[in-house]
mmCIF file of C-alpha atoms in Angstrom:
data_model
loop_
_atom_site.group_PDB
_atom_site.id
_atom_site.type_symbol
_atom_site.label_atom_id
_atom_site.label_comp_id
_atom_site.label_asym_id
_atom_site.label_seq_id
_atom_site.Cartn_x
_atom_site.Cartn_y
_atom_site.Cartn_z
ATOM 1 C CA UNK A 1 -38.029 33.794 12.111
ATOM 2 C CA UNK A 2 -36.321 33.543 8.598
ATOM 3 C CA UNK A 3 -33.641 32.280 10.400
ATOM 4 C CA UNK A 4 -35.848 29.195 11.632
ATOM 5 C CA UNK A 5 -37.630 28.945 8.589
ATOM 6 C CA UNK A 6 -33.906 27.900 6.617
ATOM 7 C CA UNK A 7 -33.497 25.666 9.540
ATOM 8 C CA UNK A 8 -37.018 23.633 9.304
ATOM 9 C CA UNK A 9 -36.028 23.805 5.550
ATOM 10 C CA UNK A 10 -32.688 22.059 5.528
ATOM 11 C CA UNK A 11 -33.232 19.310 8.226
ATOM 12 C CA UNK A 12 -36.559 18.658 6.448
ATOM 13 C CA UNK A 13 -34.202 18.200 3.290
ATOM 14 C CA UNK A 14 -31.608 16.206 4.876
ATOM 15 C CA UNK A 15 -34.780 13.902 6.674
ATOM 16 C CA UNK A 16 -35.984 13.363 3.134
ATOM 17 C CA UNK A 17 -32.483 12.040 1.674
ATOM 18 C CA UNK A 18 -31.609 9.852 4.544
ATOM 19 C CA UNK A 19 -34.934 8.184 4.010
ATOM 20 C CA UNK A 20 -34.735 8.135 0.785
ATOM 21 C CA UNK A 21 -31.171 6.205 1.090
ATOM 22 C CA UNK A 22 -32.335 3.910 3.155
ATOM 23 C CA UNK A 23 -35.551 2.420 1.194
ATOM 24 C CA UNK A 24 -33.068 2.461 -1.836
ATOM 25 C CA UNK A 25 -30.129 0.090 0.048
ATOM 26 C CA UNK A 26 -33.002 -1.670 2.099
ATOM 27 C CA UNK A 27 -31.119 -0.638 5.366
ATOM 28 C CA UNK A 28 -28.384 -1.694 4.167
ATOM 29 C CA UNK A 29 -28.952 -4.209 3.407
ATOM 30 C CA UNK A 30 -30.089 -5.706 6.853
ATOM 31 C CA UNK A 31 -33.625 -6.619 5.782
ATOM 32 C CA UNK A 32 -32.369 -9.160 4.388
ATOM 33 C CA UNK A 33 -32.546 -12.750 6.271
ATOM 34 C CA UNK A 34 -28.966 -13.278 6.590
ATOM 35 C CA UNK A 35 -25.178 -11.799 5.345
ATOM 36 C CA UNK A 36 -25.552 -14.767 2.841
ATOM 37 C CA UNK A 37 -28.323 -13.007 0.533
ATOM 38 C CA UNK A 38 -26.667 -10.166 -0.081
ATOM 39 C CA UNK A 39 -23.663 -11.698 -1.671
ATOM 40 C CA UNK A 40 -25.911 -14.400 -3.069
ATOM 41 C CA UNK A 41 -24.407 -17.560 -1.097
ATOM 42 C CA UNK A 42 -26.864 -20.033 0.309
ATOM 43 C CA UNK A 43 -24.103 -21.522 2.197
ATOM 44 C CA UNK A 44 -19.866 -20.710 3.306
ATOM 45 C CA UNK A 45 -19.324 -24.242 3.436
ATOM 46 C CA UNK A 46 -17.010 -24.416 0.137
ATOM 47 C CA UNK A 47 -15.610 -20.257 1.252
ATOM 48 C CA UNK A 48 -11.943 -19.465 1.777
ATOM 49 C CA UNK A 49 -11.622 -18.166 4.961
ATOM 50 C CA UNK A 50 -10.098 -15.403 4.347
ATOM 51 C CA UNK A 51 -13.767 -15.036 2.479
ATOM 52 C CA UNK A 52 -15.997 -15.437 4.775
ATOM 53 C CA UNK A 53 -14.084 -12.791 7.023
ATOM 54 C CA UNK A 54 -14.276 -9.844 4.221
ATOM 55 C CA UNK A 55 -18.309 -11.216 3.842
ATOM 56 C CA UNK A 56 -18.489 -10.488 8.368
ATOM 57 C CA UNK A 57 -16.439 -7.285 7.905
ATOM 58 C CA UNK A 58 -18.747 -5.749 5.245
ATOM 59 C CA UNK A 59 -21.676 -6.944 7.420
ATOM 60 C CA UNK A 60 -20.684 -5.085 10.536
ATOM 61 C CA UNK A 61 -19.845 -2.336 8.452
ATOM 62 C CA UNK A 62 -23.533 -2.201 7.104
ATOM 63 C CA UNK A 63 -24.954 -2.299 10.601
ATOM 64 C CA UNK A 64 -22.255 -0.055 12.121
ATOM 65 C CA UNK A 65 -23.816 2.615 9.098
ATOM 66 C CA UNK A 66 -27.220 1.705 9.512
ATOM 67 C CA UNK A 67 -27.026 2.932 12.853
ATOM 68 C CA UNK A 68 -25.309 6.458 12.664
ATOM 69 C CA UNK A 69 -28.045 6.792 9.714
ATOM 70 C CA UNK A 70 -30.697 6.125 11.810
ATOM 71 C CA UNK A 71 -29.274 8.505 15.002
ATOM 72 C CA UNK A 72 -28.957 10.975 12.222
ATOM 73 C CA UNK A 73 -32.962 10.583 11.300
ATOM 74 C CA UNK A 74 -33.743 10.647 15.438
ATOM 75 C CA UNK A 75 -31.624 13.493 15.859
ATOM 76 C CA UNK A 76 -33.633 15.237 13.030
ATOM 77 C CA UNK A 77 -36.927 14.462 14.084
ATOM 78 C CA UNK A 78 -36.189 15.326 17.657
ATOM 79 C CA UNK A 79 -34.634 19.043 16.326
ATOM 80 C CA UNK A 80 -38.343 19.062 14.555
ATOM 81 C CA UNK A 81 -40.188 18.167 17.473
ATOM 82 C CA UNK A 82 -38.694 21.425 19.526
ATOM 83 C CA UNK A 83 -39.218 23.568 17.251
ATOM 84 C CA UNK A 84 -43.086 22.264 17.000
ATOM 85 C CA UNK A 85 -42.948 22.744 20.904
ATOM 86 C CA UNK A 86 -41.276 26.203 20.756
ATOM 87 C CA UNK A 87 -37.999 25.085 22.572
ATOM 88 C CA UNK A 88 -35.774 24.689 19.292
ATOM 89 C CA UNK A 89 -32.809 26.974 19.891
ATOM 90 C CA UNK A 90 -32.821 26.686 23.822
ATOM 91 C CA UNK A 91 -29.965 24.823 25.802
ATOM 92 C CA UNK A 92 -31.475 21.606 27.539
ATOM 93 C CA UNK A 93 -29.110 21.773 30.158
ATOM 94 C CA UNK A 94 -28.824 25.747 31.192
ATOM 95 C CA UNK A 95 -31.790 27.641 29.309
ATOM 96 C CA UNK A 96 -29.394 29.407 27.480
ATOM 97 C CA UNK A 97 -29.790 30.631 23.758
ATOM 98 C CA UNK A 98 -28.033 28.484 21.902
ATOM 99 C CA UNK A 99 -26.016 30.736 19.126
ATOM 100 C CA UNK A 100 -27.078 31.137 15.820
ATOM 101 C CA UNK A 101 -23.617 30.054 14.609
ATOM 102 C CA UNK A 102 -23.787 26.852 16.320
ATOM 103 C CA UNK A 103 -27.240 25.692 15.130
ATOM 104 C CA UNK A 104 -26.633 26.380 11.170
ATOM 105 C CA UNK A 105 -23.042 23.914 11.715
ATOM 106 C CA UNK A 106 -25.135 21.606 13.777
ATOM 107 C CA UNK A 107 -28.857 22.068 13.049
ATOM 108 C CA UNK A 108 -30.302 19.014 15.179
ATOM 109 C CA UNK A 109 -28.266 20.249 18.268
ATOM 110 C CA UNK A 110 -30.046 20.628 21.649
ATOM 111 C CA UNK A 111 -27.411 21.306 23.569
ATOM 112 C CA UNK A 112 -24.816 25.161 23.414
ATOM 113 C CA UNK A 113 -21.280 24.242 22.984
ATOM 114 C CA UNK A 114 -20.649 24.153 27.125
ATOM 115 C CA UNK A 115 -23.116 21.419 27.737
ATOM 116 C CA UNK A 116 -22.757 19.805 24.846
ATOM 117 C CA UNK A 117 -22.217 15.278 25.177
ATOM 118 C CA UNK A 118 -19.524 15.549 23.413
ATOM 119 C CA UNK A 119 -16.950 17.083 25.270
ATOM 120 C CA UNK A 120 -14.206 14.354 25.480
ATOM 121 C CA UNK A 121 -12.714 12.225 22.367
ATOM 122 C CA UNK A 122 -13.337 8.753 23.456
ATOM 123 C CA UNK A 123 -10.171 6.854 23.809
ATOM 124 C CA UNK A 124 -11.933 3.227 23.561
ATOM 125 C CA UNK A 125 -10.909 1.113 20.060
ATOM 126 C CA UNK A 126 -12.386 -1.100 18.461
ATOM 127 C CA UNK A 127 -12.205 -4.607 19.717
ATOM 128 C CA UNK A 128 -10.754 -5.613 16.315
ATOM 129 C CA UNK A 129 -7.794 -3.716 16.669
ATOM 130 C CA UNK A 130 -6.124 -5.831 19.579
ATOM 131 C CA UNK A 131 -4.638 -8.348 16.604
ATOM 132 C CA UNK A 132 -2.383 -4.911 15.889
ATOM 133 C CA UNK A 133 -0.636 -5.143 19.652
ATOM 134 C CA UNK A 134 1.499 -8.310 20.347
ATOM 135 C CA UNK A 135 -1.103 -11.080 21.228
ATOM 136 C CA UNK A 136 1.328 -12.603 24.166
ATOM 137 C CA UNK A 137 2.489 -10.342 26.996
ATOM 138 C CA UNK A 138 5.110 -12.577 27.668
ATOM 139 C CA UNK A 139 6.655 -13.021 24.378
ATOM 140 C CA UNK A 140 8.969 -9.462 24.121
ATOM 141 C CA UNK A 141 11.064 -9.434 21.293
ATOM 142 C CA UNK A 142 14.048 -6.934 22.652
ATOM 143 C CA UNK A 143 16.156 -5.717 20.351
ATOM 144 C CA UNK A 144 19.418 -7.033 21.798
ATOM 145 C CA UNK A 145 18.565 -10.518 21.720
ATOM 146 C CA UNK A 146 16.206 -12.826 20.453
ATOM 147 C CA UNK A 147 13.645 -14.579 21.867
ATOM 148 C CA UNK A 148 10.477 -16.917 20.944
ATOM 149 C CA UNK A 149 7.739 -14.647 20.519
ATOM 150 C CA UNK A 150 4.391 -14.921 19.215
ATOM 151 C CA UNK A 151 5.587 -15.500 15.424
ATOM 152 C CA UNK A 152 7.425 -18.552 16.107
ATOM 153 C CA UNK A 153 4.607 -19.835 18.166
ATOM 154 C CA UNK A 154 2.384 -19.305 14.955
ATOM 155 C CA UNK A 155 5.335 -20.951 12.491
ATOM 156 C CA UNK A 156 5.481 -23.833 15.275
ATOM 157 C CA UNK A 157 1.472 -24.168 14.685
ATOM 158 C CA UNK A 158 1.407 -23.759 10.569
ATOM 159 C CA UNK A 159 3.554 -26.353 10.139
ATOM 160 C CA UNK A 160 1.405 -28.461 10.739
ATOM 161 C CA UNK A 161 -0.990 -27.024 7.991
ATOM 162 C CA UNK A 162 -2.893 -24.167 7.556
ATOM 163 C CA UNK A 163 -5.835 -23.477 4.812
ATOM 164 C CA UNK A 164 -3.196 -21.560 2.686
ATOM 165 C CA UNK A 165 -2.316 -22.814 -0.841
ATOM 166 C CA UNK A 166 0.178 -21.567 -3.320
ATOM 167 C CA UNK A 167 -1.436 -18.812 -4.234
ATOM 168 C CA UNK A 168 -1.914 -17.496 -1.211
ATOM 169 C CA UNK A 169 2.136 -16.996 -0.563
ATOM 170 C CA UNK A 170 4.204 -14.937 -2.019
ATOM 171 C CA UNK A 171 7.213 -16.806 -1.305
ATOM 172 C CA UNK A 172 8.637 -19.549 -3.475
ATOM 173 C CA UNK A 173 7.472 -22.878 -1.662
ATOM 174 C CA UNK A 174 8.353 -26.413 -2.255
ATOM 175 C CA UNK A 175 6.325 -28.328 0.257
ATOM 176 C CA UNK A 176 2.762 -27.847 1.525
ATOM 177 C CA UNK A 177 3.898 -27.906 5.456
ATOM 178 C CA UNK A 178 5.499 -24.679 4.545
ATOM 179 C CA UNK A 179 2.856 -22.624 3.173
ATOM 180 C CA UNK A 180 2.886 -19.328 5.987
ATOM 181 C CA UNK A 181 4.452 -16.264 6.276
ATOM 182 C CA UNK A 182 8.241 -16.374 6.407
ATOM 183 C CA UNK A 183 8.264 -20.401 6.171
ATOM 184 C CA UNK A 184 11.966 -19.738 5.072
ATOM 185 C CA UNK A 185 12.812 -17.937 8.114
ATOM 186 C CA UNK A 186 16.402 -19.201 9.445
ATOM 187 C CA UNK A 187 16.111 -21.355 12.456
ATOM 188 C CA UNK A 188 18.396 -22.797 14.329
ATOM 189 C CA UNK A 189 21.204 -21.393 12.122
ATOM 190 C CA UNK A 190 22.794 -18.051 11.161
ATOM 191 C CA UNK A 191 23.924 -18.604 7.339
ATOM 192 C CA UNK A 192 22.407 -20.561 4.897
ATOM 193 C CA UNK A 193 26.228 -22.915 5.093
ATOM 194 C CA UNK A 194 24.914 -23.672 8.692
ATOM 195 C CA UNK A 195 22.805 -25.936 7.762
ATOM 196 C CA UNK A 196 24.753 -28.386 5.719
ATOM 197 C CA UNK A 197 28.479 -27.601 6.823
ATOM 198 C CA UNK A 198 29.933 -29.016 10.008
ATOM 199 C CA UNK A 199 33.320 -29.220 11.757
ATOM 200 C CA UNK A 200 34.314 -30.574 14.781
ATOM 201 C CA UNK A 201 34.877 -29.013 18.345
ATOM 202 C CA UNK A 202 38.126 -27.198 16.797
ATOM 203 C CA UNK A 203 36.640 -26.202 13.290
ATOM 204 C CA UNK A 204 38.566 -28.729 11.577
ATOM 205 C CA UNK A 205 37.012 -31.896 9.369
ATOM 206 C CA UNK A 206 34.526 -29.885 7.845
ATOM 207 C CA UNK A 207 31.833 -32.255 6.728
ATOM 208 C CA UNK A 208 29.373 -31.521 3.943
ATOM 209 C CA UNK A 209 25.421 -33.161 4.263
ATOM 210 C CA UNK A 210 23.475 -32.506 1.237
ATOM 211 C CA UNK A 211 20.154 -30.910 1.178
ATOM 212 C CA UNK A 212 18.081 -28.600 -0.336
ATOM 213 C CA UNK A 213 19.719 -25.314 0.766
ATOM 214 C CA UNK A 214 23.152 -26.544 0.002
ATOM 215 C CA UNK A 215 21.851 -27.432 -3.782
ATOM 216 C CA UNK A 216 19.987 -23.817 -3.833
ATOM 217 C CA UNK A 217 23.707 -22.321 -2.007
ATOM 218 C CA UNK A 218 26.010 -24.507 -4.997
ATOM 219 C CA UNK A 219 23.469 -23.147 -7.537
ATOM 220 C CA UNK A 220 23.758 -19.806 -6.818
ATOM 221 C CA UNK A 221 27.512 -19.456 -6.402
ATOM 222 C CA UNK A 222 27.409 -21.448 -9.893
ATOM 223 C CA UNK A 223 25.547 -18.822 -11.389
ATOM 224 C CA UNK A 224 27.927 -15.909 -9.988
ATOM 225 C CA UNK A 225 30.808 -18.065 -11.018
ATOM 226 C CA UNK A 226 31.550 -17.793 -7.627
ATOM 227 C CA UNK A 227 33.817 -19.792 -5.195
ATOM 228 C CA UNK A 228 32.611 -18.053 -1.968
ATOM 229 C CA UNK A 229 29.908 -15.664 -1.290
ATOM 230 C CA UNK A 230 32.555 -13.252 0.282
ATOM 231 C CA UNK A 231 33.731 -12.214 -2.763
ATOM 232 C CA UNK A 232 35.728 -13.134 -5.914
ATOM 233 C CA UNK A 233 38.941 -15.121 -5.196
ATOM 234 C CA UNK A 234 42.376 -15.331 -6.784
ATOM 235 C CA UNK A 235 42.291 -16.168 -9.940
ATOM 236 C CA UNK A 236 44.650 -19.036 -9.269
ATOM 237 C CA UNK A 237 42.150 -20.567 -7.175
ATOM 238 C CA UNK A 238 38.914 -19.527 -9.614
ATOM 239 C CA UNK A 239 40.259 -20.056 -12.854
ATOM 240 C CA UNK A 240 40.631 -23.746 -12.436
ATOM 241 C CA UNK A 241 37.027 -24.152 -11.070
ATOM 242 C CA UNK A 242 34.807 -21.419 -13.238
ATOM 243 C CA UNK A 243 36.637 -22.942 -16.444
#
């Protein structure tokens, strides 16, 4: 009986707290009308995106919490009712006594450890988690070649403008059609020279056409004091141009 006295005791205690948190977060905060009062927006209209998706995360994160709080008070008041009824303590499923080690680890338990629901770990994921797998079966990026996958198809897309602005990339940008994720990313082309160097069908009458990358490529061996990217020539050959 002492036994089922400390029980009665400590879900009583826990029954008082979880009420207790809930009047004090209002639920919450799901009595509220909408997602909008608890941040204190009447409207998203003039919201970042990326904005209003942390406000819906936090939201399904309150009612995702509101509900194990509120299984939690069922699950209480349930292990309360048996023990008003005399079955507290006795296996739903088989009869059996459930052991005393089992009910002071898991107080609001109806079930013994054999008939328990919770048998298997649930292999189902969240439904947000399928933007972690590739999103396009058919675009595999193997390892010895390359392919279009599902990046380019989003670089195709964001050139054409996205609601990103400077501060939102990390990378040095120069026009607003390349504000995404690896807007630099070499297309087309192998080395940076690719794109401004040219020769002819036998690799002679190289022909030079200006641009930025060949300004940003001149700069850089400039600063080096560089002729080639290679590595430092003979000094018959970098003397004259480095002085």
């Amino acid at each position: 009986m002492q036994h089922l006295s400390n029980l009665r005791e400590q879900l009583l205690q826990e029954k008082r707290q979880i009420m207790q948190r809930l009047r004090q977060n209002d639920h919450f905060g799901l009595t509220r009308t909408s997602a909008h009062d608890s941040v204190g927006e009447l409207s998203n209209y003039d919201n970042h995106p990326a904005d209003s998706g942390t406000e819906l995360y936090e939201r399904e994160k309150d009612i995702a919490l509101n509900e194990h709080t509120e299984r939690e008070l069922r699950d209480i008041e349930r292990a309360l009712q048996a023990m008003e009824n005399g079955t507290y303590g006795i296996c739903q499923i088989c009869g059996e006594a459930i052991p005393l080690e089992r009910l002071e680890a898991i107080p609001t338990t109806m079930f013994c450890k054999q008939h328990s629901a919770d048998q298997v770990v649930s292999q189902q994921r969240p439904i947000e988690e399928s933007v972690l797998s590739p999103p396009f079966g058919e675009f595999v990026v193997h390892e010895d070649i390359e392919t279009f996958d599902a990046e380019d198809s989003w670089q195709k897309v964001a050139r054409f403008g996205t609601s990103e602005t400077p501060s939102d990339v990390q990378e040095d940008t120069v026009h607003y059609d390349r504000m995404y994720i690896d807007a630099g990313e070499q297309i087309g082309y192998v080395e940076p020279l690719d794109t401004f160097a040219a020769t002819d069908l036998y690799g002679t009458g190289i022909t030079i056409y200006p641009n930025i990358i060949h300004e940003q490529y001149e700069q850089m061996l400039d600063d080096e004091q560089l002729m080639s990217p290679l590595g430092d020539l003979p000094a018959y050959e970098k003397d004259p141009y480095t002085s």
